[in-house]
Tab-separated table of C-alpha atoms and ligand atoms in Angstrom:
chain	number	residue	atom	x	y	z
A	1	MET	CA	93.422	36.613	92.419
A	2	THR	CA	96.361	35.383	92.391
A	3	ASP	CA	99.130	36.800	89.726
A	4	ARG	CA	102.012	34.196	88.433
A	5	ILE	CA	104.789	36.316	87.642
A	6	LEU	CA	107.320	34.141	84.571
A	7	ILE	CA	110.572	35.666	84.844
A	8	THR	CA	112.773	34.121	81.940
A	9	GLY	CA	117.018	35.289	82.890
A	10	GLY	CA	115.628	35.097	86.781
A	11	ALA	CA	118.727	33.919	87.948
A	12	GLY	CA	120.452	37.019	86.200
A	13	PHE	CA	121.396	40.249	87.445
A	14	ILE	CA	118.274	42.551	86.638
A	15	GLY	CA	116.004	39.230	86.484
A	16	SER	CA	116.920	38.409	90.258
A	17	ASN	CA	116.437	42.392	91.845
A	18	LEU	CA	113.254	42.364	89.534
A	19	ALA	CA	112.119	38.448	91.092
A	20	ALA	CA	113.430	39.493	94.576
A	21	THR	CA	110.895	42.543	94.790
A	22	LEU	CA	107.658	40.730	92.462
A	23	SER	CA	107.779	37.843	94.883
A	24	LYS	CA	107.608	40.332	98.048
A	25	ARG	CA	103.670	41.570	97.424
A	26	THR	CA	100.945	39.502	98.278
A	27	ASN	CA	99.580	37.864	95.826
A	28	THR	CA	101.874	37.051	93.888
A	29	GLU	CA	104.408	34.141	92.377
A	30	VAL	CA	107.107	33.930	90.978
A	31	VAL	CA	108.587	31.212	88.036
A	32	ILE	CA	112.473	32.282	87.059
A	33	ALA	CA	113.347	29.483	83.736
A	34	ASP	CA	117.046	30.719	83.724
A	35	ASP	CA	120.218	28.057	81.337
A	36	PHE	CA	122.335	30.011	83.894
A	37	SER	CA	124.975	30.030	81.502
A	38	SER	CA	125.391	33.356	82.467
A	39	GLY	CA	123.911	34.018	85.852
A	40	ASP	CA	124.205	32.622	89.661
A	41	TRP	CA	121.990	30.865	91.857
A	42	ARG	CA	123.445	32.491	94.716
A	43	ASN	CA	120.944	35.724	93.599
A	44	LEU	CA	118.352	33.813	94.395
A	45	ILE	CA	119.358	32.457	97.832
A	46	HIS	CA	117.027	34.963	99.517
A	47	VAL	CA	113.550	35.324	96.842
A	48	ASP	CA	110.635	32.815	97.263
A	49	CYS	CA	110.476	31.888	93.555
A	50	GLU	CA	109.630	28.751	91.607
A	51	VAL	CA	113.014	27.909	89.927
A	52	ARG	CA	113.344	25.748	86.484
A	53	ALA	CA	116.826	25.049	84.491
A	54	LEU	CA	115.321	25.111	81.010
A	55	ASP	CA	115.750	27.441	77.650
A	56	CYS	CA	113.840	30.362	78.267
A	57	ASP	CA	111.805	28.961	74.847
A	58	ASP	CA	111.529	25.529	75.525
A	59	PHE	CA	108.648	24.117	74.394
A	60	ASP	CA	106.767	22.871	77.554
A	61	LEU	CA	106.830	26.116	78.464
A	62	MET	CA	105.823	28.306	75.686
A	63	ASP	CA	102.781	26.245	75.942
A	64	GLU	CA	101.723	27.345	79.289
A	65	ILE	CA	101.902	30.453	78.148
A	66	ALA	CA	100.166	30.302	75.257
A	67	ALA	CA	97.291	28.044	77.263
A	68	GLY	CA	97.362	31.397	79.444
A	69	GLN	CA	98.705	30.351	82.567
A	70	PHE	CA	101.286	33.408	83.290
A	71	THR	CA	99.599	36.960	83.923
A	72	ALA	CA	102.569	37.997	82.099
A	73	VAL	CA	105.631	36.978	80.712
A	74	MET	CA	109.365	39.772	81.458
A	75	HIS	CA	111.661	38.454	79.647
A	76	GLN	CA	115.602	38.884	80.505
A	77	ALA	CA	117.373	36.373	79.088
A	78	ALA	CA	119.751	36.492	77.039
A	79	ILE	CA	123.394	36.308	75.638
A	80	THR	CA	124.837	39.428	77.398
A	81	ASP	CA	128.783	39.988	77.095
A	82	THR	CA	128.252	41.754	74.727
A	83	THR	CA	132.269	40.498	73.535
A	84	VAL	CA	130.322	37.856	71.488
A	85	MET	CA	131.109	37.561	68.042
A	86	ASP	CA	128.946	34.213	67.454
A	87	GLN	CA	126.230	36.044	65.244
A	88	ARG	CA	124.225	33.110	64.298
A	89	LEU	CA	124.190	32.246	68.096
A	90	MET	CA	123.396	35.575	69.418
A	91	VAL	CA	120.587	35.553	66.752
A	92	GLU	CA	119.263	32.321	68.013
A	93	VAL	CA	119.486	33.189	71.715
A	94	ASN	CA	118.280	36.599	71.467
A	95	THR	CA	115.621	37.614	69.317
A	96	ASN	CA	114.383	34.130	67.692
A	97	ALA	CA	113.388	32.724	71.644
A	98	PHE	CA	112.480	35.646	71.620
A	99	ALA	CA	109.871	35.453	69.120
A	100	ALA	CA	108.574	31.955	70.573
A	101	ILE	CA	108.264	34.149	73.882
A	102	LEU	CA	105.273	36.724	71.200
A	103	LYS	CA	103.685	34.308	69.800
A	104	ALA	CA	103.214	31.691	72.863
A	105	ALA	CA	102.152	34.712	74.515
A	106	ALA	CA	99.660	36.013	71.819
A	107	THR	CA	98.182	33.384	71.785
A	108	SER	CA	97.004	33.780	75.496
A	109	GLY	CA	96.718	37.523	74.988
A	110	THR	CA	99.971	38.011	77.882
A	111	ARG	CA	101.949	40.996	78.582
A	112	VAL	CA	105.200	40.812	77.701
A	113	VAL	CA	107.441	43.031	79.003
A	114	TYR	CA	111.613	42.409	77.756
A	115	ALA	CA	115.109	44.248	77.935
A	116	SER	CA	116.228	45.776	74.503
A	117	SER	CA	119.445	47.621	75.097
A	118	ALA	CA	121.160	51.099	74.916
A	119	GLY	CA	123.234	48.931	72.388
A	120	THR	CA	120.658	49.377	69.471
A	121	TYR	CA	122.307	53.289	69.527
A	122	GLY	CA	125.646	52.270	68.710
A	123	ASN	CA	127.403	54.956	68.944
A	124	SER	CA	125.008	57.547	67.620
A	125	ALA	CA	125.042	61.383	68.086
A	126	ALA	CA	122.900	61.166	72.517
A	127	PRO	CA	120.820	61.629	73.341
A	128	ASN	CA	119.648	58.266	71.904
A	129	ARG	CA	115.821	58.166	70.835
A	130	ILE	CA	113.998	55.659	70.231
A	131	GLY	CA	113.014	56.022	66.699
A	132	SER	CA	116.244	57.658	65.243
A	133	GLY	CA	120.170	56.580	65.413
A	134	GLU	CA	119.351	52.974	65.812
A	135	GLU	CA	122.133	52.121	64.288
A	136	PRO	CA	124.856	49.282	66.248
A	137	GLU	CA	127.589	48.031	66.315
A	138	ASN	CA	127.437	44.598	67.224
A	139	ILE	CA	125.573	41.756	66.279
A	140	TYR	CA	125.197	42.178	70.573
A	141	GLY	CA	123.401	45.235	69.289
A	142	PHE	CA	121.338	44.108	66.678
A	143	SER	CA	119.940	41.443	68.520
A	144	LYS	CA	118.433	43.472	70.674
A	145	LEU	CA	116.841	45.793	68.416
A	146	ALA	CA	116.093	42.845	66.301
A	147	MET	CA	113.922	42.377	69.126
A	148	ASP	CA	112.598	45.363	69.285
A	149	ARG	CA	111.500	45.119	65.686
A	150	VAL	CA	109.197	41.641	65.917
A	151	ALA	CA	107.994	42.828	68.630
A	152	THR	CA	106.228	45.564	66.509
A	153	ARG	CA	104.540	43.099	64.372
A	154	TRP	CA	102.975	40.965	67.556
A	155	TYR	CA	101.704	44.556	69.259
A	156	GLU	CA	98.681	44.462	66.446
A	157	LYS	CA	97.812	40.476	66.946
A	158	SER	CA	98.638	40.711	70.754
A	159	SER	CA	95.297	42.135	73.117
A	160	ALA	CA	98.213	42.611	75.638
A	161	PRO	CA	100.829	45.448	75.466
A	162	ILE	CA	104.519	44.220	74.765
A	163	VAL	CA	106.820	47.070	76.296
A	164	GLY	CA	110.278	46.713	74.906
A	165	LEU	CA	112.622	48.418	77.722
A	166	ARG	CA	116.070	50.012	76.061
A	167	TYR	CA	117.766	49.123	79.024
A	168	PHE	CA	121.143	51.450	79.949
A	169	ASN	CA	124.301	50.897	81.635
A	170	VAL	CA	122.327	49.450	84.883
A	171	PHE	CA	124.264	48.832	87.733
A	172	GLY	CA	123.797	47.659	91.455
A	173	PRO	CA	123.883	44.244	93.791
A	174	GLY	CA	123.155	40.715	92.558
A	175	GLU	CA	125.641	41.630	89.296
A	176	HIS	CA	128.946	39.743	90.738
A	177	HIS	CA	128.897	37.136	88.907
A	178	LYS	CA	129.127	39.260	86.213
A	179	ASN	CA	133.145	39.628	87.385
A	180	GLU	CA	133.700	36.324	88.150
A	181	HIS	CA	133.853	34.537	84.473
A	182	GLU	CA	136.175	33.119	82.298
A	183	GLY	CA	137.092	35.602	80.254
A	184	ASN	CA	135.082	39.176	79.981
A	185	LYS	CA	134.852	40.531	83.482
A	186	THR	CA	130.717	42.185	82.132
A	187	ALA	CA	130.110	43.884	85.690
A	188	SER	CA	129.041	47.226	85.931
A	189	MET	CA	132.245	49.587	86.207
A	190	ILE	CA	131.306	50.780	89.461
A	191	LEU	CA	131.759	47.296	90.420
A	192	GLN	CA	134.237	47.101	88.471
A	193	LEU	CA	136.302	49.903	89.840
A	194	TYR	CA	134.535	49.188	93.220
A	195	GLN	CA	137.087	46.276	93.566
A	196	LYS	CA	140.406	47.184	92.288
A	197	ALA	CA	140.197	50.096	94.957
A	198	LYS	CA	139.284	47.643	97.585
A	199	ALA	CA	142.197	45.061	96.172
A	200	GLY	CA	144.218	48.190	96.719
A	201	GLU	CA	145.073	47.791	93.067
A	202	GLN	CA	145.575	50.801	90.776
A	203	LEU	CA	142.502	51.662	89.066
A	204	ARG	CA	143.298	51.821	85.315
A	205	LEU	CA	140.734	54.203	82.645
A	206	PHE	CA	140.314	54.401	78.627
A	207	LYS	CA	142.130	57.718	78.120
A	208	TYR	CA	141.306	59.936	79.392
A	209	GLY	CA	138.822	58.718	81.729
A	210	GLU	CA	135.965	61.292	79.841
A	211	GLN	CA	134.074	59.407	77.497
A	212	MET	CA	130.170	59.234	79.429
A	213	ARG	CA	127.421	57.303	79.863
A	214	ASP	CA	124.601	57.320	81.057
A	215	PHE	CA	124.540	55.010	83.415
A	216	VAL	CA	121.204	53.465	85.333
A	217	TYR	CA	120.548	51.988	88.836
A	218	ILE	CA	118.807	49.051	89.481
A	219	ARG	CA	116.144	50.828	91.699
A	220	ASP	CA	115.128	52.711	89.172
A	221	VAL	CA	115.643	49.610	86.501
A	222	ILE	CA	113.697	47.545	88.924
A	223	ASP	CA	111.062	50.628	89.381
A	224	ALA	CA	110.897	51.161	85.477
A	225	ASN	CA	109.962	47.086	85.291
A	226	LEU	CA	106.896	47.739	87.948
A	227	ALA	CA	105.606	50.599	85.904
A	228	ALA	CA	105.675	48.497	82.525
A	229	LEU	CA	103.831	45.198	84.097
A	230	GLU	CA	101.023	48.999	84.477
A	231	ALA	CA	101.370	50.456	81.334
A	232	PRO	CA	98.194	51.007	78.357
A	233	ARG	CA	99.703	50.461	75.460
A	234	SER	CA	103.075	48.496	73.569
A	235	GLY	CA	105.998	50.325	72.586
A	236	VAL	CA	109.355	50.905	73.684
A	237	CYS	CA	110.743	53.089	76.165
A	238	ASN	CA	114.578	54.159	76.959
A	239	VAL	CA	115.546	53.254	80.711
A	240	GLY	CA	118.479	55.570	81.727
A	241	SER	CA	119.194	57.932	84.458
A	242	GLY	CA	118.267	60.670	81.743
A	243	LYS	CA	121.966	62.338	82.043
A	244	ALA	CA	125.500	60.567	80.244
A	245	ARG	CA	128.595	60.865	83.140
A	246	THR	CA	131.980	60.530	82.251
A	247	PHE	CA	133.939	57.539	84.446
A	248	ASN	CA	135.689	59.933	85.938
A	249	ASP	CA	133.116	60.580	87.543
A	250	ILE	CA	132.195	57.270	89.424
A	251	VAL	CA	136.258	57.502	90.168
A	252	GLU	CA	135.697	60.392	92.635
A	253	ASN	CA	131.813	59.518	93.746
A	254	ILE	CA	133.685	55.941	95.027
A	255	GLY	CA	136.041	57.575	96.714
A	256	LYS	CA	133.803	59.747	98.069
A	257	GLN	CA	131.920	57.511	99.592
A	258	LEU	CA	135.552	54.755	100.515
A	259	ALA	CA	136.667	58.880	101.690
A	260	THR	CA	139.786	58.744	100.043
A	261	SER	CA	140.895	59.793	96.237
A	262	PHE	CA	142.455	57.877	93.442
A	263	ASP	CA	145.161	58.749	91.034
A	264	VAL	CA	144.171	57.343	87.989
A	265	GLU	CA	146.304	55.428	84.948
A	266	TYR	CA	144.993	55.950	81.808
A	267	PHE	CA	145.724	54.015	79.265
A	268	ASP	CA	145.047	53.689	75.326
A	269	ASN	CA	141.514	52.126	74.540
A	270	PRO	CA	141.918	48.580	72.471
A	271	PHE	CA	138.511	47.844	71.207
A	272	SER	CA	138.022	48.929	67.957
A	273	PHE	CA	134.207	49.523	68.616
A	274	TYR	CA	133.303	51.418	72.217
A	275	GLN	CA	130.104	53.374	73.271
A	276	MET	CA	131.724	56.988	73.387
A	277	HIS	CA	128.586	59.543	74.853
A	278	THR	CA	125.465	57.608	75.141
A	279	GLU	CA	121.902	59.999	76.789
A	280	ALA	CA	118.710	58.881	77.738
A	281	ASP	CA	115.775	60.980	75.948
A	282	LEU	CA	112.512	59.629	77.821
A	283	THR	CA	110.078	60.950	75.699
A	284	GLU	CA	108.241	57.924	74.910
A	285	THR	CA	109.441	56.144	78.339
A	286	LYS	CA	107.088	58.865	80.371
A	287	ALA	CA	104.013	58.567	77.666
A	288	ILE	CA	104.044	55.129	78.134
A	289	LEU	CA	105.143	53.901	81.549
A	290	ASN	CA	104.842	57.699	83.452
A	291	TRP	CA	107.779	56.741	85.005
A	292	GLN	CA	110.549	58.643	85.555
A	293	PRO	CA	114.492	57.716	87.079
A	294	SER	CA	114.489	59.368	90.719
A	295	TRP	CA	118.286	57.913	91.885
A	296	SER	CA	121.510	60.313	90.886
A	297	LEU	CA	124.707	58.206	89.753
A	298	GLU	CA	125.760	60.345	93.349
A	299	GLN	CA	123.225	58.661	95.309
A	300	GLY	CA	122.880	55.104	93.297
A	301	ILE	CA	126.976	54.965	94.379
A	302	LYS	CA	126.382	55.792	97.723
A	303	ASP	CA	123.493	53.211	98.133
A	304	TYR	CA	125.184	50.638	95.946
A	305	VAL	CA	128.777	51.495	98.099
A	306	THR	CA	126.927	51.221	101.516
A	307	LEU	CA	125.400	47.673	100.360
A	308	LEU	CA	128.742	46.255	99.466
A	309	GLU	CA	130.780	47.414	102.626
A	310	THR	CA	128.838	44.865	104.699
A	311	ASN	CA	129.128	42.652	101.631
A	312	HIS	CA	126.090	41.969	100.094
A	313	ARG	CA	126.017	40.306	97.511
A	314	GLY	CA	122.593	39.023	96.519
A	315	PRO	CA	119.748	41.012	94.290
A	316	ALA	CA	118.874	44.751	96.310
A	317	ASP	CA	116.846	44.163	99.271
A	318	THR	CA	117.356	40.640	100.499
A	319	ALA	CA	119.632	39.472	102.849
B	401	LIG	N1	122.956	45.165	82.696
B	401	LIG	C1	122.805	46.639	82.219
B	401	LIG	O1	123.725	47.017	81.989
B	401	LIG	C2	122.151	46.103	80.553
B	401	LIG	C3	121.804	46.530	79.489
B	401	LIG	C4	121.489	46.159	78.499
B	401	LIG	C5	121.013	45.333	78.114
B	401	LIG	N2	120.374	44.272	79.485
B	401	LIG	C6	119.503	43.513	79.148
B	401	LIG	O2	118.980	42.801	80.267
B	401	LIG	C7	118.563	41.620	80.476
B	401	LIG	C8	119.688	41.105	81.561
B	401	LIG	O3	120.672	41.626	81.570
B	401	LIG	P1	121.485	40.699	82.882
B	401	LIG	O4	122.409	42.349	83.256
B	401	LIG	O5	121.076	40.373	84.529
B	401	LIG	O6	122.522	39.794	82.594
B	401	LIG	P2	122.669	38.351	83.112
B	401	LIG	O7	123.376	38.232	82.494
B	401	LIG	O8	123.004	38.410	84.641
B	401	LIG	O9	121.238	38.253	82.989
B	401	LIG	C9	120.870	37.517	82.197
B	401	LIG	C10	120.211	35.745	82.475
B	401	LIG	O10	119.443	34.536	81.300
B	401	LIG	C11	120.341	33.638	81.069
B	401	LIG	N3	120.685	32.773	79.767
B	401	LIG	C12	120.714	33.802	78.676
B	401	LIG	N4	120.620	32.546	78.273
B	401	LIG	C13	119.861	31.940	77.800
B	401	LIG	C14	118.270	31.168	77.921
B	401	LIG	N5	118.610	30.311	76.274
B	401	LIG	N6	117.199	30.566	78.780
B	401	LIG	C15	117.576	30.729	79.572
B	401	LIG	N7	118.827	31.355	80.613
B	401	LIG	C16	119.043	32.580	79.704
B	401	LIG	C17	121.611	33.770	81.473
B	401	LIG	O11	121.863	32.584	82.556
B	401	LIG	C18	121.323	34.696	83.056
B	401	LIG	O12	121.433	34.423	84.902
B	401	LIG	C19	119.087	41.241	79.044
B	401	LIG	O13	118.059	40.944	77.861
B	401	LIG	C20	120.215	42.115	79.106
B	401	LIG	O14	120.926	42.094	77.363
B	401	LIG	C21	121.462	44.850	80.531
C-alpha cells in the first residue's frame, strides 16, 4: 500500500527536510501545500513530490483530508517570524487554520503531526516541561499554545493520534531563506554567525553571549517527526537536544570548524522580550515518541558547517 503524506509548509526549512526524507521512502508519495509566504521553492528542487501553492486550510484540501486521501498530515505551515505583532493575523494563520485541519482529519481518522514551539514557555524557568510554565511572552508563542489546546479537544474525537512537537531552536541545512527576507532575519544563530564569519564581518552577540538555548539539529527534528508518525497515542512532546548551550559555545564551535577564532563584540540586547534560558525536558518525548536526540551541538555544527563549506543550500541529504 502506498502512503500519501501531506506536508503543509513543505517549502520551508523543516517541511522541506521532511519532504526530502519521506519522498525517498518506497511506497510513499509526498504532497506539499505551501503559500510561499516565507518558504523557498529552491528547497524543493531535488525533492520528488507534488507541490501545490495553497493556503494550508484551503477548502478543497480540507475536503481531501476529510475524505481520507492522506495517510498523515504533517503540519508545519505557520507565520514563523516571532517579531510579527499582528495578533489577529497570527491567530488566524497559525491557530484557526490548524483547527480546520484537525476537524477534517478527525472526519477520516487521519493522523496529524504538527509543529508547536518552545515559544509556548516564554521565559519560564528551564528545564521546560510539558504542562508547566506555559506562559508565552509574544503572540507567536500564544498562537502555538492555542494550537496545543485545540489539539487536546480533538484527542478523543479522532480515531488516529494527534502529536504536537514543541521544537526548540532548530538549525541545519534548508534554512537559508530565513536570512534572506525583507526585514527580520529568522535563521538560526548558527547560520547567521557562520555567514558573517565567512563575509569577514565582526561577530556581534547580545551582552555577554551567555544566554542559554536548547539548539537542536535538523536531523534530530526529522527523526522525531518520523517517530511521531508511529506514535501510539496523542500528546505534546518537546523536541530539543535536552541541553542548554550558550551563544558563545556556537561561536567557539564555528571557529573550530573553520580553524580560526573570533573576537566577539558584545552589545546591549534591544528586545524587551528575549528567552534567556530554554532547555527541553524530554520525559514526555521519550514516553510518547520512544525517541531521543542523538546530535550534540558540536556534532551538529560540524555536520552543518561541512555542508555549508560545499555551498550546500537545500535540505539535508539533497544534492
Ligand atoms: N525553526 C525553528 O527553530 C522552529 C522552532 C519552533 C517552532 N517552529 C515551527 O516549525 C514550523 C516550521 O518552521 P520553519 O522553521 O520551517 O519555518 P519556515 O518559515 O521556513 O516554514 C514555514 C512554511 O510555511 C509556509 N506558510 C506560512 N503560512 C502558510 C499558510 N497559511 N498556508 C500554507 N503555507 C504557509 C511558508 O511559506 C513556509 O514555507 C512552523 O510551524 C514553526 O512555527 C520552528
